[in-house]
Amino acid sequence: MNRNNSQTMAARSVPLTVPSKPATGSGRSIGAILVDAGRLSPLDAERIVHFQKDRGARFGDSGKALGLLTDDDVRYALSVQF
């Protein structure tokens, strides 16, 4: 085996790693994204979370039901999140 073949073989034996999460997306919650963007106060985010847990609803739907979020707010947060 010549030197070039041994280098090729070594390169092939390196294991590939696969990330556990996709590279895209921020991984942050919608609430955190909206608070960081100044579109929601931390206190209002807590109110939404409590409403969400009580009703079993999504964060965005809960925020809209409480009148604290708009469709644009939810779309913005989702675009940052994904």
mmCIF file of N, CA and C in Angstrom:
data_model
loop_
_atom_site.group_PDB
_atom_site.id
_atom_site.type_symbol
_atom_site.label_atom_id
_atom_site.label_comp_id
_atom_site.label_asym_id
_atom_site.label_seq_id
_atom_site.Cartn_x
_atom_site.Cartn_y
_atom_site.Cartn_z
ATOM 1 N N MET A 1 0.854 -1.163 0.000
ATOM 2 C CA MET A 1 0.000 0.000 0.000
ATOM 3 C C MET A 1 0.904 1.230 0.000
ATOM 4 N N ASN A 2 0.629 2.167 -0.904
ATOM 5 C CA ASN A 2 1.453 3.373 -0.942
ATOM 6 C C ASN A 2 0.891 4.421 0.014
ATOM 7 N N ARG A 3 1.592 5.506 0.147
ATOM 8 C CA ARG A 3 1.246 6.553 1.116
ATOM 9 C C ARG A 3 -0.135 7.163 0.832
ATOM 10 N N ASN A 4 -0.473 7.401 -0.416
ATOM 11 C CA ASN A 4 -1.774 7.988 -0.752
ATOM 12 C C ASN A 4 -2.928 7.087 -0.325
ATOM 13 N N ASN A 5 -2.773 5.781 -0.512
ATOM 14 C CA ASN A 5 -3.836 4.865 -0.110
ATOM 15 C C ASN A 5 -4.036 4.860 1.400
ATOM 16 N N SER A 6 -2.971 4.935 2.176
ATOM 17 C CA SER A 6 -3.119 4.925 3.633
ATOM 18 C C SER A 6 -3.800 6.205 4.117
ATOM 19 N N GLN A 7 -3.548 7.329 3.458
ATOM 20 C CA GLN A 7 -4.225 8.571 3.836
ATOM 21 C C GLN A 7 -5.713 8.486 3.513
ATOM 22 N N THR A 8 -6.039 7.885 2.384
ATOM 23 C CA THR A 8 -7.435 7.725 2.002
ATOM 24 C C THR A 8 -8.153 6.821 2.994
ATOM 25 N N MET A 9 -7.525 5.729 3.370
ATOM 26 C CA MET A 9 -8.122 4.803 4.325
ATOM 27 C C MET A 9 -8.337 5.478 5.680
ATOM 28 N N ALA A 10 -7.383 6.280 6.119
ATOM 29 C CA ALA A 10 -7.519 6.959 7.401
ATOM 30 C C ALA A 10 -8.688 7.936 7.367
ATOM 31 N N ALA A 11 -8.850 8.621 6.271
ATOM 32 C CA ALA A 11 -9.942 9.586 6.154
ATOM 33 C C ALA A 11 -11.294 8.885 6.188
ATOM 34 N N ARG A 12 -11.371 7.690 5.653
ATOM 35 C CA ARG A 12 -12.630 6.951 5.621
ATOM 36 C C ARG A 12 -13.002 6.368 6.982
ATOM 37 N N SER A 13 -12.037 6.194 7.853
ATOM 38 C CA SER A 13 -12.342 5.574 9.136
ATOM 39 C C SER A 13 -12.779 6.580 10.201
ATOM 40 N N VAL A 14 -12.821 7.863 9.862
ATOM 41 C CA VAL A 14 -13.264 8.880 10.809
ATOM 42 C C VAL A 14 -14.782 8.798 10.924
ATOM 43 N N PRO A 15 -15.301 8.606 12.134
ATOM 44 C CA PRO A 15 -16.758 8.491 12.274
ATOM 45 C C PRO A 15 -17.453 9.824 12.006
ATOM 46 N N LEU A 16 -18.625 9.737 11.436
ATOM 47 C CA LEU A 16 -19.437 10.927 11.201
ATOM 48 C C LEU A 16 -20.263 11.194 12.447
ATOM 49 N N THR A 17 -20.422 12.458 12.770
ATOM 50 C CA THR A 17 -21.279 12.808 13.899
ATOM 51 C C THR A 17 -22.527 13.485 13.371
ATOM 52 N N VAL A 18 -23.635 13.166 13.975
ATOM 53 C CA VAL A 18 -24.917 13.741 13.588
ATOM 54 C C VAL A 18 -25.425 14.544 14.777
ATOM 55 N N PRO A 19 -25.728 15.831 14.565
ATOM 56 C CA PRO A 19 -26.224 16.630 15.690
ATOM 57 C C PRO A 19 -27.562 16.099 16.177
ATOM 58 N N SER A 20 -27.794 16.207 17.479
ATOM 59 C CA SER A 20 -29.051 15.731 18.033
ATOM 60 C C SER A 20 -30.208 16.672 17.706
ATOM 61 N N LYS A 21 -29.897 17.939 17.430
ATOM 62 C CA LYS A 21 -30.908 18.927 17.051
ATOM 63 C C LYS A 21 -30.558 19.465 15.675
ATOM 64 N N PRO A 22 -31.548 19.876 14.909
ATOM 65 C CA PRO A 22 -31.243 20.473 13.612
ATOM 66 C C PRO A 22 -30.431 21.757 13.777
ATOM 67 N N ALA A 23 -29.634 22.060 12.773
ATOM 68 C CA ALA A 23 -28.792 23.257 12.822
ATOM 69 C C ALA A 23 -29.624 24.530 12.737
ATOM 70 N N THR A 24 -30.794 24.437 12.134
ATOM 71 C CA THR A 24 -31.630 25.625 12.012
ATOM 72 C C THR A 24 -32.453 25.819 13.268
ATOM 73 N N GLY A 25 -32.930 27.014 13.467
ATOM 74 C CA GLY A 25 -33.769 27.307 14.614
ATOM 75 C C GLY A 25 -32.974 27.782 15.802
ATOM 76 N N SER A 26 -33.630 28.535 16.618
ATOM 77 C CA SER A 26 -32.934 29.107 17.760
ATOM 78 C C SER A 26 -32.995 28.205 18.979
ATOM 79 N N GLY A 27 -33.962 27.308 19.027
ATOM 80 C CA GLY A 27 -34.122 26.456 20.182
ATOM 81 C C GLY A 27 -34.744 27.164 21.374
ATOM 82 N N ARG A 28 -35.066 28.439 21.218
ATOM 83 C CA ARG A 28 -35.664 29.217 22.311
ATOM 84 C C ARG A 28 -37.180 29.166 22.213
ATOM 85 N N SER A 29 -37.811 29.387 23.339
ATOM 86 C CA SER A 29 -39.274 29.395 23.361
ATOM 87 C C SER A 29 -39.804 30.666 22.694
ATOM 88 N N ILE A 30 -41.038 30.586 22.257
ATOM 89 C CA ILE A 30 -41.680 31.748 21.643
ATOM 90 C C ILE A 30 -41.746 32.893 22.644
ATOM 91 N N GLY A 31 -42.052 32.566 23.896
ATOM 92 C CA GLY A 31 -42.113 33.600 24.925
ATOM 93 C C GLY A 31 -40.793 34.322 25.094
ATOM 94 N N ALA A 32 -39.694 33.569 25.154
ATOM 95 C CA ALA A 32 -38.370 34.184 25.311
ATOM 96 C C ALA A 32 -38.022 35.057 24.115
ATOM 97 N N ILE A 33 -38.367 34.602 22.933
ATOM 98 C CA ILE A 33 -38.096 35.378 21.718
ATOM 99 C C ILE A 33 -38.847 36.702 21.765
ATOM 100 N N LEU A 34 -40.110 36.663 22.149
ATOM 101 C CA LEU A 34 -40.923 37.881 22.180
ATOM 102 C C LEU A 34 -40.496 38.828 23.295
ATOM 103 N N VAL A 35 -40.094 38.284 24.433
ATOM 104 C CA VAL A 35 -39.591 39.138 25.522
ATOM 105 C C VAL A 35 -38.298 39.811 25.085
ATOM 106 N N ASP A 36 -37.377 39.040 24.502
ATOM 107 C CA ASP A 36 -36.102 39.606 24.039
ATOM 108 C C ASP A 36 -36.300 40.671 22.967
ATOM 109 N N ALA A 37 -37.345 40.508 22.154
ATOM 110 C CA ALA A 37 -37.619 41.469 21.083
ATOM 111 C C ALA A 37 -38.391 42.689 21.588
ATOM 112 N N GLY A 38 -38.779 42.679 22.858
ATOM 113 C CA GLY A 38 -39.524 43.805 23.413
ATOM 114 C C GLY A 38 -40.997 43.804 23.045
ATOM 115 N N ARG A 39 -41.486 42.704 22.519
ATOM 116 C CA ARG A 39 -42.896 42.624 22.125
ATOM 117 C C ARG A 39 -43.789 42.085 23.241
ATOM 118 N N LEU A 40 -43.157 41.648 24.342
ATOM 119 C CA LEU A 40 -43.902 41.057 25.443
ATOM 120 C C LEU A 40 -43.095 41.255 26.721
ATOM 121 N N SER A 41 -43.775 41.596 27.805
ATOM 122 C CA SER A 41 -43.065 41.743 29.085
ATOM 123 C C SER A 41 -42.902 40.362 29.724
ATOM 124 N N PRO A 42 -41.911 40.198 30.581
ATOM 125 C CA PRO A 42 -41.757 38.910 31.275
ATOM 126 C C PRO A 42 -43.006 38.531 32.083
ATOM 127 N N LEU A 43 -43.644 39.516 32.697
ATOM 128 C CA LEU A 43 -44.856 39.246 33.476
ATOM 129 C C LEU A 43 -45.988 38.742 32.579
ATOM 130 N N ASP A 44 -46.153 39.371 31.416
ATOM 131 C CA ASP A 44 -47.189 38.923 30.481
ATOM 132 C C ASP A 44 -46.868 37.536 29.931
ATOM 133 N N ALA A 45 -45.591 37.237 29.731
ATOM 134 C CA ALA A 45 -45.201 35.901 29.271
ATOM 135 C C ALA A 45 -45.605 34.854 30.309
ATOM 136 N N GLU A 46 -45.432 35.171 31.585
ATOM 137 C CA GLU A 46 -45.855 34.260 32.657
ATOM 138 C C GLU A 46 -47.365 34.070 32.652
ATOM 139 N N ARG A 47 -48.098 35.160 32.448
ATOM 140 C CA ARG A 47 -49.560 35.065 32.378
ATOM 141 C C ARG A 47 -49.985 34.124 31.254
ATOM 142 N N ILE A 48 -49.314 34.255 30.123
ATOM 143 C CA ILE A 48 -49.642 33.396 28.983
ATOM 144 C C ILE A 48 -49.336 31.937 29.310
ATOM 145 N N VAL A 49 -48.199 31.675 29.930
ATOM 146 C CA VAL A 49 -47.824 30.297 30.273
ATOM 147 C C VAL A 49 -48.856 29.672 31.213
ATOM 148 N N HIS A 50 -49.311 30.415 32.208
ATOM 149 C CA HIS A 50 -50.331 29.885 33.126
ATOM 150 C C HIS A 50 -51.634 29.593 32.382
ATOM 151 N N PHE A 51 -52.050 30.515 31.531
ATOM 152 C CA PHE A 51 -53.260 30.324 30.723
ATOM 153 C C PHE A 51 -53.093 29.093 29.831
ATOM 154 N N GLN A 52 -51.924 28.994 29.204
ATOM 155 C CA GLN A 52 -51.612 27.891 28.298
ATOM 156 C C GLN A 52 -51.713 26.551 29.028
ATOM 157 N N LYS A 53 -51.130 26.460 30.208
ATOM 158 C CA LYS A 53 -51.149 25.202 30.964
ATOM 159 C C LYS A 53 -52.558 24.851 31.433
ATOM 160 N N ASP A 54 -53.306 25.848 31.861
ATOM 161 C CA ASP A 54 -54.683 25.608 32.319
ATOM 162 C C ASP A 54 -55.570 25.093 31.195
ATOM 163 N N ARG A 55 -55.362 25.587 29.998
ATOM 164 C CA ARG A 55 -56.232 25.267 28.864
ATOM 165 C C ARG A 55 -55.656 24.199 27.933
ATOM 166 N N GLY A 56 -54.377 23.886 28.076
ATOM 167 C CA GLY A 56 -53.752 22.927 27.162
ATOM 168 C C GLY A 56 -53.622 23.477 25.754
ATOM 169 N N ALA A 57 -53.447 24.788 25.654
ATOM 170 C CA ALA A 57 -53.371 25.450 24.346
ATOM 171 C C ALA A 57 -51.925 25.810 24.016
ATOM 172 N N ARG A 58 -51.714 26.227 22.804
ATOM 173 C CA ARG A 58 -50.391 26.699 22.380
ATOM 174 C C ARG A 58 -50.140 28.096 22.924
ATOM 175 N N PHE A 59 -48.838 28.428 23.060
ATOM 176 C CA PHE A 59 -48.459 29.717 23.621
ATOM 177 C C PHE A 59 -49.044 30.866 22.803
ATOM 178 N N GLY A 60 -48.882 30.817 21.492
ATOM 179 C CA GLY A 60 -49.372 31.899 20.638
ATOM 180 C C GLY A 60 -50.877 32.061 20.711
ATOM 181 N N ASP A 61 -51.592 30.941 20.667
ATOM 182 C CA ASP A 61 -53.055 30.998 20.770
ATOM 183 C C ASP A 61 -53.485 31.544 22.124
ATOM 184 N N SER A 62 -52.770 31.153 23.174
ATOM 185 C CA SER A 62 -53.087 31.643 24.518
ATOM 186 C C SER A 62 -52.849 33.142 24.621
ATOM 187 N N GLY A 63 -51.738 33.603 24.076
ATOM 188 C CA GLY A 63 -51.430 35.035 24.101
ATOM 189 C C GLY A 63 -52.441 35.859 23.337
ATOM 190 N N LYS A 64 -52.904 35.327 22.210
ATOM 191 C CA LYS A 64 -53.925 36.036 21.432
ATOM 192 C C LYS A 64 -55.257 36.047 22.173
ATOM 193 N N ALA A 65 -55.606 34.934 22.826
ATOM 194 C CA ALA A 65 -56.859 34.865 23.581
ATOM 195 C C ALA A 65 -56.871 35.871 24.730
ATOM 196 N N LEU A 66 -55.707 36.108 25.324
ATOM 197 C CA LEU A 66 -55.600 37.085 26.411
ATOM 198 C C LEU A 66 -55.462 38.514 25.907
ATOM 199 N N GLY A 67 -55.330 38.687 24.607
ATOM 200 C CA GLY A 67 -55.162 40.017 24.031
ATOM 201 C C GLY A 67 -53.758 40.579 24.204
ATOM 202 N N LEU A 68 -52.795 39.701 24.482
ATOM 203 C CA LEU A 68 -51.418 40.146 24.708
ATOM 204 C C LEU A 68 -50.532 39.995 23.476
ATOM 205 N N LEU A 69 -50.970 39.184 22.522
ATOM 206 C CA LEU A 69 -50.202 38.961 21.296
ATOM 207 C C LEU A 69 -51.089 39.145 20.075
ATOM 208 N N THR A 70 -50.455 39.512 18.983
ATOM 209 C CA THR A 70 -51.135 39.599 17.691
ATOM 210 C C THR A 70 -50.654 38.452 16.808
ATOM 211 N N ASP A 71 -51.345 38.256 15.698
ATOM 212 C CA ASP A 71 -50.884 37.259 14.725
ATOM 213 C C ASP A 71 -49.466 37.580 14.264
ATOM 214 N N ASP A 72 -49.184 38.869 14.068
ATOM 215 C CA ASP A 72 -47.841 39.276 13.639
ATOM 216 C C ASP A 72 -46.782 38.916 14.676
ATOM 217 N N ASP A 73 -47.106 39.073 15.961
ATOM 218 C CA ASP A 73 -46.162 38.694 17.019
ATOM 219 C C ASP A 73 -45.833 37.203 16.941
ATOM 220 N N VAL A 74 -46.862 36.396 16.792
ATOM 221 C CA VAL A 74 -46.676 34.946 16.745
ATOM 222 C C VAL A 74 -45.886 34.551 15.502
ATOM 223 N N ARG A 75 -46.230 35.137 14.353
ATOM 224 C CA ARG A 75 -45.492 34.832 13.117
ATOM 225 C C ARG A 75 -44.026 35.216 13.251
ATOM 226 N N TYR A 76 -43.769 36.384 13.843
ATOM 227 C CA TYR A 76 -42.388 36.830 14.042
ATOM 228 C C TYR A 76 -41.615 35.809 14.888
ATOM 229 N N ALA A 77 -42.201 35.423 16.025
ATOM 230 C CA ALA A 77 -41.510 34.493 16.922
ATOM 231 C C ALA A 77 -41.264 33.148 16.246
ATOM 232 N N LEU A 78 -42.236 32.662 15.507
ATOM 233 C CA LEU A 78 -42.056 31.391 14.805
ATOM 234 C C LEU A 78 -40.978 31.488 13.735
ATOM 235 N N SER A 79 -40.890 32.631 13.069
ATOM 236 C CA SER A 79 -39.856 32.785 12.036
ATOM 237 C C SER A 79 -38.466 32.782 12.652
ATOM 238 N N VAL A 80 -38.338 33.315 13.855
ATOM 239 C CA VAL A 80 -37.045 33.303 14.549
ATOM 240 C C VAL A 80 -36.756 31.906 15.088
ATOM 241 N N GLN A 81 -37.787 31.259 15.597
ATOM 242 C CA GLN A 81 -37.618 29.946 16.215
ATOM 243 C C GLN A 81 -37.242 28.886 15.186
ATOM 244 N N PHE A 82 -37.806 28.966 13.991
ATOM 245 C CA PHE A 82 -37.536 27.954 12.978
ATOM 246 C C PHE A 82 -36.847 28.559 11.798
#
